[in-house]
mmCIF file of N, CA and C in Angstrom:
data_model
loop_
_atom_site.group_PDB
_atom_site.id
_atom_site.type_symbol
_atom_site.label_atom_id
_atom_site.label_comp_id
_atom_site.label_asym_id
_atom_site.label_seq_id
_atom_site.Cartn_x
_atom_site.Cartn_y
_atom_site.Cartn_z
ATOM 1 N N MET A 1 24.571 13.646 45.751
ATOM 2 C CA MET A 1 24.086 13.946 47.090
ATOM 3 C C MET A 1 22.664 13.409 47.238
ATOM 4 N N GLU A 2 22.398 12.750 48.343
ATOM 5 C CA GLU A 2 21.078 12.183 48.603
ATOM 6 C C GLU A 2 20.278 13.130 49.490
ATOM 7 N N ALA A 3 19.106 13.509 49.029
ATOM 8 C CA ALA A 3 18.230 14.385 49.796
ATOM 9 C C ALA A 3 17.600 13.606 50.953
ATOM 10 N N PRO A 4 17.329 14.276 52.076
ATOM 11 C CA PRO A 4 16.709 13.585 53.217
ATOM 12 C C PRO A 4 15.397 12.894 52.852
ATOM 13 N N CYS A 5 14.610 13.492 51.962
ATOM 14 C CA CYS A 5 13.342 12.857 51.590
ATOM 15 C C CYS A 5 13.584 11.542 50.847
ATOM 16 N N GLN A 6 14.686 11.447 50.115
ATOM 17 C CA GLN A 6 15.026 10.181 49.459
ATOM 18 C C GLN A 6 15.293 9.102 50.505
ATOM 19 N N LYS A 7 16.001 9.455 51.551
ATOM 20 C CA LYS A 7 16.313 8.513 52.626
ATOM 21 C C LYS A 7 15.018 8.031 53.273
ATOM 22 N N ILE A 8 14.064 8.919 53.451
ATOM 23 C CA ILE A 8 12.789 8.540 54.059
ATOM 24 C C ILE A 8 12.042 7.564 53.157
ATOM 25 N N VAL A 9 11.961 7.877 51.866
ATOM 26 C CA VAL A 9 11.215 7.026 50.933
ATOM 27 C C VAL A 9 11.891 5.672 50.743
ATOM 28 N N TRP A 10 13.193 5.652 50.634
ATOM 29 C CA TRP A 10 13.907 4.410 50.331
ATOM 30 C C TRP A 10 14.226 3.574 51.556
ATOM 31 N N ASP A 11 14.400 4.196 52.707
ATOM 32 C CA ASP A 11 14.833 3.460 53.899
ATOM 33 C C ASP A 11 13.833 3.495 55.053
ATOM 34 N N VAL A 12 13.389 4.686 55.434
ATOM 35 C CA VAL A 12 12.575 4.830 56.644
ATOM 36 C C VAL A 12 11.190 4.219 56.476
ATOM 37 N N LEU A 13 10.460 4.591 55.440
ATOM 38 C CA LEU A 13 9.104 4.073 55.265
ATOM 39 C C LEU A 13 9.083 2.554 55.085
ATOM 40 N N PRO A 14 9.962 1.982 54.256
ATOM 41 C CA PRO A 14 9.971 0.512 54.191
ATOM 42 C C PRO A 14 10.311 -0.132 55.538
ATOM 43 N N ALA A 15 11.189 0.479 56.298
ATOM 44 C CA ALA A 15 11.546 -0.075 57.610
ATOM 45 C C ALA A 15 10.363 -0.019 58.569
ATOM 46 N N ILE A 16 9.604 1.056 58.516
ATOM 47 C CA ILE A 16 8.403 1.158 59.357
ATOM 48 C C ILE A 16 7.398 0.085 58.950
ATOM 49 N N ARG A 17 7.141 -0.042 57.646
ATOM 50 C CA ARG A 17 6.206 -1.059 57.163
ATOM 51 C C ARG A 17 6.686 -2.465 57.547
ATOM 52 N N ALA A 18 7.978 -2.697 57.408
ATOM 53 C CA ALA A 18 8.533 -4.006 57.770
ATOM 54 C C ALA A 18 8.323 -4.291 59.251
ATOM 55 N N ALA A 19 8.586 -3.314 60.086
ATOM 56 C CA ALA A 19 8.432 -3.498 61.531
ATOM 57 C C ALA A 19 6.970 -3.763 61.893
ATOM 58 N N ILE A 20 6.049 -3.081 61.233
ATOM 59 C CA ILE A 20 4.620 -3.316 61.484
ATOM 60 C C ILE A 20 4.249 -4.725 61.036
ATOM 61 N N ALA A 21 4.717 -5.132 59.849
ATOM 62 C CA ALA A 21 4.422 -6.473 59.339
ATOM 63 C C ALA A 21 4.955 -7.545 60.291
ATOM 64 N N VAL A 22 6.167 -7.389 60.752
ATOM 65 C CA VAL A 22 6.761 -8.346 61.686
ATOM 66 C C VAL A 22 5.927 -8.414 62.967
ATOM 67 N N GLU A 23 5.532 -7.269 63.465
ATOM 68 C CA GLU A 23 4.742 -7.208 64.695
ATOM 69 C C GLU A 23 3.382 -7.884 64.501
ATOM 70 N N LEU A 24 2.745 -7.646 63.370
ATOM 71 C CA LEU A 24 1.458 -8.286 63.092
ATOM 72 C C LEU A 24 1.590 -9.808 63.078
ATOM 73 N N VAL A 25 2.609 -10.308 62.394
ATOM 74 C CA VAL A 25 2.808 -11.754 62.303
ATOM 75 C C VAL A 25 3.138 -12.331 63.685
ATOM 76 N N LYS A 26 3.934 -11.606 64.478
ATOM 77 C CA LYS A 26 4.233 -12.051 65.844
ATOM 78 C C LYS A 26 2.961 -12.155 66.680
ATOM 79 N N CYS A 27 1.962 -11.317 66.353
ATOM 80 C CA CYS A 27 0.687 -11.312 67.079
ATOM 81 C C CYS A 27 -0.291 -12.346 66.526
ATOM 82 N N GLY A 28 0.151 -13.171 65.572
ATOM 83 C CA GLY A 28 -0.693 -14.237 65.067
ATOM 84 C C GLY A 28 -1.461 -13.928 63.796
ATOM 85 N N VAL A 29 -1.188 -12.792 63.175
ATOM 86 C CA VAL A 29 -1.847 -12.435 61.929
ATOM 87 C C VAL A 29 -1.108 -13.116 60.778
ATOM 88 N N SER A 30 -1.849 -13.676 59.834
ATOM 89 C CA SER A 30 -1.205 -14.323 58.687
ATOM 90 C C SER A 30 -0.542 -13.282 57.794
ATOM 91 N N GLN A 31 0.383 -13.724 56.965
ATOM 92 C CA GLN A 31 1.054 -12.809 56.039
ATOM 93 C C GLN A 31 0.049 -12.177 55.075
ATOM 94 N N VAL A 32 -0.912 -12.958 54.628
ATOM 95 C CA VAL A 32 -1.923 -12.440 53.693
ATOM 96 C C VAL A 32 -2.770 -11.365 54.381
ATOM 97 N N GLU A 33 -3.164 -11.622 55.624
ATOM 98 C CA GLU A 33 -3.964 -10.642 56.369
ATOM 99 C C GLU A 33 -3.126 -9.404 56.691
ATOM 100 N N ALA A 34 -1.865 -9.604 57.034
ATOM 101 C CA ALA A 34 -0.979 -8.459 57.295
ATOM 102 C C ALA A 34 -0.882 -7.582 56.050
ATOM 103 N N ALA A 35 -0.758 -8.209 54.902
ATOM 104 C CA ALA A 35 -0.697 -7.455 53.638
ATOM 105 C C ALA A 35 -1.980 -6.665 53.430
ATOM 106 N N ARG A 36 -3.123 -7.297 53.701
ATOM 107 C CA ARG A 36 -4.402 -6.599 53.541
ATOM 108 C C ARG A 36 -4.489 -5.406 54.491
ATOM 109 N N LEU A 37 -4.107 -5.612 55.745
ATOM 110 C CA LEU A 37 -4.176 -4.538 56.734
ATOM 111 C C LEU A 37 -3.244 -3.375 56.394
ATOM 112 N N LEU A 38 -2.087 -3.705 55.833
ATOM 113 C CA LEU A 38 -1.104 -2.675 55.483
ATOM 114 C C LEU A 38 -1.295 -2.121 54.070
ATOM 115 N N GLU A 39 -2.261 -2.713 53.354
ATOM 116 C CA GLU A 39 -2.567 -2.260 51.987
ATOM 117 C C GLU A 39 -1.355 -2.392 51.074
ATOM 118 N N ILE A 40 -0.667 -3.531 51.217
ATOM 119 C CA ILE A 40 0.496 -3.840 50.384
ATOM 120 C C ILE A 40 0.352 -5.267 49.856
ATOM 121 N N ALA A 41 1.199 -5.641 48.942
ATOM 122 C CA ALA A 41 1.162 -6.986 48.361
ATOM 123 C C ALA A 41 1.684 -8.020 49.359
ATOM 124 N N PRO A 42 1.124 -9.223 49.345
ATOM 125 C CA PRO A 42 1.648 -10.288 50.207
ATOM 126 C C PRO A 42 3.137 -10.551 49.973
ATOM 127 N N SER A 43 3.593 -10.387 48.738
ATOM 128 C CA SER A 43 5.019 -10.588 48.460
ATOM 129 C C SER A 43 5.881 -9.564 49.209
ATOM 130 N N ALA A 44 5.369 -8.346 49.390
ATOM 131 C CA ALA A 44 6.108 -7.336 50.155
ATOM 132 C C ALA A 44 6.233 -7.768 51.609
ATOM 133 N N VAL A 45 5.155 -8.298 52.182
ATOM 134 C CA VAL A 45 5.207 -8.787 53.567
ATOM 135 C C VAL A 45 6.237 -9.903 53.678
ATOM 136 N N SER A 46 6.227 -10.815 52.728
ATOM 137 C CA SER A 46 7.201 -11.911 52.724
ATOM 138 C C SER A 46 8.629 -11.376 52.692
ATOM 139 N N GLN A 47 8.868 -10.381 51.854
ATOM 140 C CA GLN A 47 10.212 -9.793 51.769
ATOM 141 C C GLN A 47 10.576 -9.050 53.048
ATOM 142 N N TYR A 48 9.618 -8.390 53.671
ATOM 143 C CA TYR A 48 9.884 -7.722 54.951
ATOM 144 C C TYR A 48 10.270 -8.750 56.009
ATOM 145 N N LEU A 49 9.528 -9.856 56.063
ATOM 146 C CA LEU A 49 9.779 -10.873 57.082
ATOM 147 C C LEU A 49 11.096 -11.602 56.866
ATOM 148 N N SER A 50 11.513 -11.741 55.622
ATOM 149 C CA SER A 50 12.769 -12.443 55.330
ATOM 150 C C SER A 50 13.985 -11.517 55.397
ATOM 151 N N GLY A 51 13.757 -10.218 55.584
ATOM 152 C CA GLY A 51 14.865 -9.275 55.663
ATOM 153 C C GLY A 51 15.406 -8.842 54.318
ATOM 154 N N LYS A 52 14.695 -9.148 53.248
ATOM 155 C CA LYS A 52 15.133 -8.736 51.915
ATOM 156 C C LYS A 52 14.740 -7.299 51.608
ATOM 157 N N ARG A 53 13.875 -6.745 52.423
ATOM 158 C CA ARG A 53 13.336 -5.408 52.182
ATOM 159 C C ARG A 53 13.055 -4.760 53.539
ATOM 160 N N GLY A 54 13.334 -3.453 53.637
ATOM 161 C CA GLY A 54 13.007 -2.726 54.853
ATOM 162 C C GLY A 54 13.859 -3.083 56.054
ATOM 163 N N TYR A 55 15.100 -3.497 55.841
ATOM 164 C CA TYR A 55 15.950 -4.019 56.918
ATOM 165 C C TYR A 55 17.004 -3.034 57.413
ATOM 166 N N ARG A 56 17.094 -1.862 56.857
ATOM 167 C CA ARG A 56 18.242 -0.987 57.137
ATOM 168 C C ARG A 56 18.164 -0.220 58.446
ATOM 169 N N ILE A 57 17.021 -0.218 59.088
ATOM 170 C CA ILE A 57 16.858 0.566 60.307
ATOM 171 C C ILE A 57 16.310 -0.322 61.411
ATOM 172 N N GLU A 58 16.897 -0.212 62.573
ATOM 173 C CA GLU A 58 16.398 -0.906 63.750
ATOM 174 C C GLU A 58 15.831 0.149 64.688
ATOM 175 N N PHE A 59 14.583 -0.016 65.079
ATOM 176 C CA PHE A 59 13.918 0.974 65.932
ATOM 177 C C PHE A 59 14.037 0.591 67.395
ATOM 178 N N GLU A 60 14.054 1.599 68.235
ATOM 179 C CA GLU A 60 14.124 1.385 69.672
ATOM 180 C C GLU A 60 13.132 2.286 70.391
ATOM 181 N N ASN A 61 12.887 1.959 71.657
ATOM 182 C CA ASN A 61 12.127 2.755 72.604
ATOM 183 C C ASN A 61 10.775 3.223 72.106
ATOM 184 N N ASP A 62 10.542 4.529 72.105
ATOM 185 C CA ASP A 62 9.230 5.089 71.790
ATOM 186 C C ASP A 62 8.774 4.731 70.382
ATOM 187 N N ILE A 63 9.694 4.681 69.455
ATOM 188 C CA ILE A 63 9.342 4.353 68.069
ATOM 189 C C ILE A 63 8.826 2.923 68.006
ATOM 190 N N LYS A 64 9.531 2.023 68.634
ATOM 191 C CA LYS A 64 9.118 0.616 68.654
ATOM 192 C C LYS A 64 7.750 0.474 69.313
ATOM 193 N N GLN A 65 7.523 1.196 70.389
ATOM 194 C CA GLN A 65 6.231 1.151 71.071
ATOM 195 C C GLN A 65 5.112 1.673 70.172
ATOM 196 N N SER A 66 5.379 2.728 69.423
ATOM 197 C CA SER A 66 4.371 3.270 68.501
ATOM 198 C C SER A 66 4.038 2.257 67.411
ATOM 199 N N ILE A 67 5.053 1.576 66.905
ATOM 200 C CA ILE A 67 4.849 0.546 65.884
ATOM 201 C C ILE A 67 4.052 -0.620 66.459
ATOM 202 N N GLU A 68 4.393 -1.051 67.658
ATOM 203 C CA GLU A 68 3.671 -2.141 68.306
ATOM 204 C C GLU A 68 2.207 -1.771 68.542
ATOM 205 N N GLN A 69 1.953 -0.538 68.960
ATOM 206 C CA GLN A 69 0.580 -0.091 69.199
ATOM 207 C C GLN A 69 -0.214 -0.056 67.900
ATOM 208 N N LEU A 70 0.402 0.422 66.840
ATOM 209 C CA LEU A 70 -0.274 0.443 65.543
ATOM 210 C C LEU A 70 -0.609 -0.980 65.100
ATOM 211 N N ALA A 71 0.308 -1.907 65.267
ATOM 212 C CA ALA A 71 0.050 -3.305 64.900
ATOM 213 C C ALA A 71 -1.110 -3.868 65.717
ATOM 214 N N ARG A 72 -1.132 -3.595 67.013
ATOM 215 C CA ARG A 72 -2.242 -4.064 67.854
ATOM 216 C C ARG A 72 -3.568 -3.478 67.391
ATOM 217 N N ASP A 73 -3.564 -2.182 67.096
ATOM 218 C CA ASP A 73 -4.792 -1.520 66.637
ATOM 219 C C ASP A 73 -5.283 -2.129 65.329
ATOM 220 N N LEU A 74 -4.364 -2.405 64.420
ATOM 221 C CA LEU A 74 -4.743 -3.035 63.147
ATOM 222 C C LEU A 74 -5.301 -4.425 63.390
ATOM 223 N N LYS A 75 -4.630 -5.201 64.225
ATOM 224 C CA LYS A 75 -5.071 -6.571 64.506
ATOM 225 C C LYS A 75 -6.454 -6.578 65.144
ATOM 226 N N GLU A 76 -6.701 -5.616 66.024
ATOM 227 C CA GLU A 76 -7.983 -5.552 66.728
ATOM 228 C C GLU A 76 -9.102 -4.972 65.867
ATOM 229 N N GLY A 77 -8.773 -4.573 64.651
ATOM 230 C CA GLY A 77 -9.795 -4.068 63.745
ATOM 231 C C GLY A 77 -10.245 -2.648 64.032
ATOM 232 N N LYS A 78 -9.435 -1.916 64.769
ATOM 233 C CA LYS A 78 -9.790 -0.519 65.062
ATOM 234 C C LYS A 78 -9.753 0.291 63.773
ATOM 235 N N ASP A 79 -10.561 1.316 63.735
ATOM 236 C CA ASP A 79 -10.595 2.213 62.576
ATOM 237 C C ASP A 79 -9.331 3.064 62.607
ATOM 238 N N VAL A 80 -8.369 2.689 61.782
ATOM 239 C CA VAL A 80 -7.041 3.305 61.800
ATOM 240 C C VAL A 80 -6.806 4.046 60.491
ATOM 241 N N ASN A 81 -6.346 5.288 60.597
ATOM 242 C CA ASN A 81 -5.881 6.016 59.416
ATOM 243 C C ASN A 81 -4.412 5.624 59.257
ATOM 244 N N LEU A 82 -4.184 4.576 58.461
ATOM 245 C CA LEU A 82 -2.848 3.989 58.332
ATOM 246 C C LEU A 82 -1.817 5.000 57.843
ATOM 247 N N VAL A 83 -2.161 5.773 56.839
ATOM 248 C CA VAL A 83 -1.211 6.754 56.300
ATOM 249 C C VAL A 83 -0.821 7.754 57.379
ATOM 250 N N GLN A 84 -1.800 8.257 58.114
ATOM 251 C CA GLN A 84 -1.511 9.244 59.153
ATOM 252 C C GLN A 84 -0.662 8.646 60.267
ATOM 253 N N ARG A 85 -0.972 7.423 60.668
ATOM 254 C CA ARG A 85 -0.215 6.791 61.752
ATOM 255 C C ARG A 85 1.229 6.539 61.338
ATOM 256 N N ILE A 86 1.439 6.105 60.098
ATOM 257 C CA ILE A 86 2.815 5.910 59.618
ATOM 258 C C ILE A 86 3.532 7.255 59.529
ATOM 259 N N CYS A 87 2.841 8.284 59.070
ATOM 260 C CA CYS A 87 3.434 9.629 59.033
ATOM 261 C C CYS A 87 3.798 10.106 60.435
ATOM 262 N N ASP A 88 2.927 9.815 61.407
ATOM 263 C CA ASP A 88 3.209 10.199 62.794
ATOM 264 C C ASP A 88 4.472 9.514 63.312
ATOM 265 N N ILE A 89 4.627 8.232 62.988
ATOM 266 C CA ILE A 89 5.821 7.489 63.408
ATOM 267 C C ILE A 89 7.063 8.078 62.738
ATOM 268 N N CYS A 90 6.959 8.376 61.454
ATOM 269 C CA CYS A 90 8.076 8.979 60.727
ATOM 270 C C CYS A 90 8.449 10.330 61.342
ATOM 271 N N HIS A 91 7.441 11.119 61.657
ATOM 272 C CA HIS A 91 7.679 12.427 62.271
ATOM 273 C C HIS A 91 8.335 12.258 63.643
ATOM 274 N N GLN A 92 7.853 11.282 64.399
ATOM 275 C CA GLN A 92 8.428 10.981 65.709
ATOM 276 C C GLN A 92 9.914 10.631 65.563
ATOM 277 N N LEU A 93 10.243 9.879 64.540
ATOM 278 C CA LEU A 93 11.638 9.526 64.265
ATOM 279 C C LEU A 93 12.479 10.764 63.980
ATOM 280 N N ARG A 94 11.944 11.617 63.123
ATOM 281 C CA ARG A 94 12.706 12.789 62.708
ATOM 282 C C ARG A 94 12.910 13.774 63.835
ATOM 283 N N GLU A 95 12.060 13.738 64.844
ATOM 284 C CA GLU A 95 12.225 14.621 65.998
ATOM 285 C C GLU A 95 13.244 14.088 66.987
ATOM 286 N N GLY A 96 13.506 12.769 66.941
ATOM 287 C CA GLY A 96 14.402 12.132 67.908
ATOM 288 C C GLY A 96 15.824 12.640 67.785
ATOM 289 N N GLU A 97 16.466 12.808 68.931
ATOM 290 C CA GLU A 97 17.852 13.291 68.953
ATOM 291 C C GLU A 97 18.813 12.318 68.310
ATOM 292 N N GLU A 98 18.498 11.023 68.369
ATOM 293 C CA GLU A 98 19.405 10.004 67.867
ATOM 294 C C GLU A 98 19.111 9.613 66.427
ATOM 295 N N TYR A 99 18.277 10.354 65.747
ATOM 296 C CA TYR A 99 17.931 10.019 64.364
ATOM 297 C C TYR A 99 19.163 10.169 63.509
ATOM 298 N N GLN A 100 19.647 9.051 62.957
ATOM 299 C CA GLN A 100 20.904 9.061 62.241
ATOM 300 C C GLN A 100 20.750 8.713 60.768
ATOM 301 N N CYS A 101 19.532 8.603 60.291
ATOM 302 C CA CYS A 101 19.360 8.255 58.883
ATOM 303 C C CYS A 101 19.912 9.395 58.044
ATOM 304 N N GLY A 102 20.751 9.063 57.140
ATOM 305 C CA GLY A 102 21.454 10.071 56.361
ATOM 306 C C GLY A 102 22.955 9.912 56.532
ATOM 307 N N SER A 103 23.351 9.032 57.453
ATOM 308 C CA SER A 103 24.771 8.755 57.590
ATOM 309 C C SER A 103 25.188 7.830 56.460
ATOM 310 N N SER A 104 26.436 7.586 56.349
ATOM 311 C CA SER A 104 26.936 6.809 55.207
ATOM 312 C C SER A 104 26.919 5.308 55.436
ATOM 313 N N THR A 105 26.518 4.842 56.633
ATOM 314 C CA THR A 105 26.517 3.411 56.866
ATOM 315 C C THR A 105 25.256 2.765 56.312
ATOM 316 N N ASP A 106 25.305 1.458 56.109
ATOM 317 C CA ASP A 106 24.155 0.733 55.587
ATOM 318 C C ASP A 106 23.118 0.436 56.653
ATOM 319 N N SER A 107 23.521 0.374 57.886
ATOM 320 C CA SER A 107 22.597 0.033 58.966
ATOM 321 C C SER A 107 22.470 1.216 59.917
ATOM 322 N N HIS A 108 21.247 1.589 60.225
ATOM 323 C CA HIS A 108 20.993 2.755 61.073
ATOM 324 C C HIS A 108 20.180 2.353 62.279
ATOM 325 N N ARG A 109 20.329 3.089 63.352
ATOM 326 C CA ARG A 109 19.509 2.911 64.538
ATOM 327 C C ARG A 109 18.755 4.209 64.722
ATOM 328 N N CYS A 110 17.460 4.145 64.689
ATOM 329 C CA CYS A 110 16.658 5.353 64.785
ATOM 330 C C CYS A 110 15.771 5.311 66.007
ATOM 331 N N GLY A 111 15.523 6.485 66.558
ATOM 332 C CA GLY A 111 14.581 6.613 67.655
ATOM 333 C C GLY A 111 15.102 6.126 68.980
ATOM 334 N N SER A 112 16.420 6.055 69.157
ATOM 335 C CA SER A 112 16.959 5.557 70.426
ATOM 336 C C SER A 112 16.657 6.541 71.525
#
């Protein structure tokens, strides 16, 4: 049996980081700079962008907007508490009625 916290650590958090990395690169930030802003290795950003890591969840609506706003704030150099903001996004996901992480499928849609 998989505990919900395992699903968050293995699927949700990497998916959030991947979505932020993708958003940063879409905004013109280099992979190396995205890694620095996210406090992760450049190889992790590369894997997020190629879909080798953090690909199991597709975010929609409010969750996607929160991720986009965090990416903009990081790009603009705002003083961001990254851990807290990612926790806030995760919490926002868990409150959503459509939060389906924990189902048996490989691909989930969260925050619809």
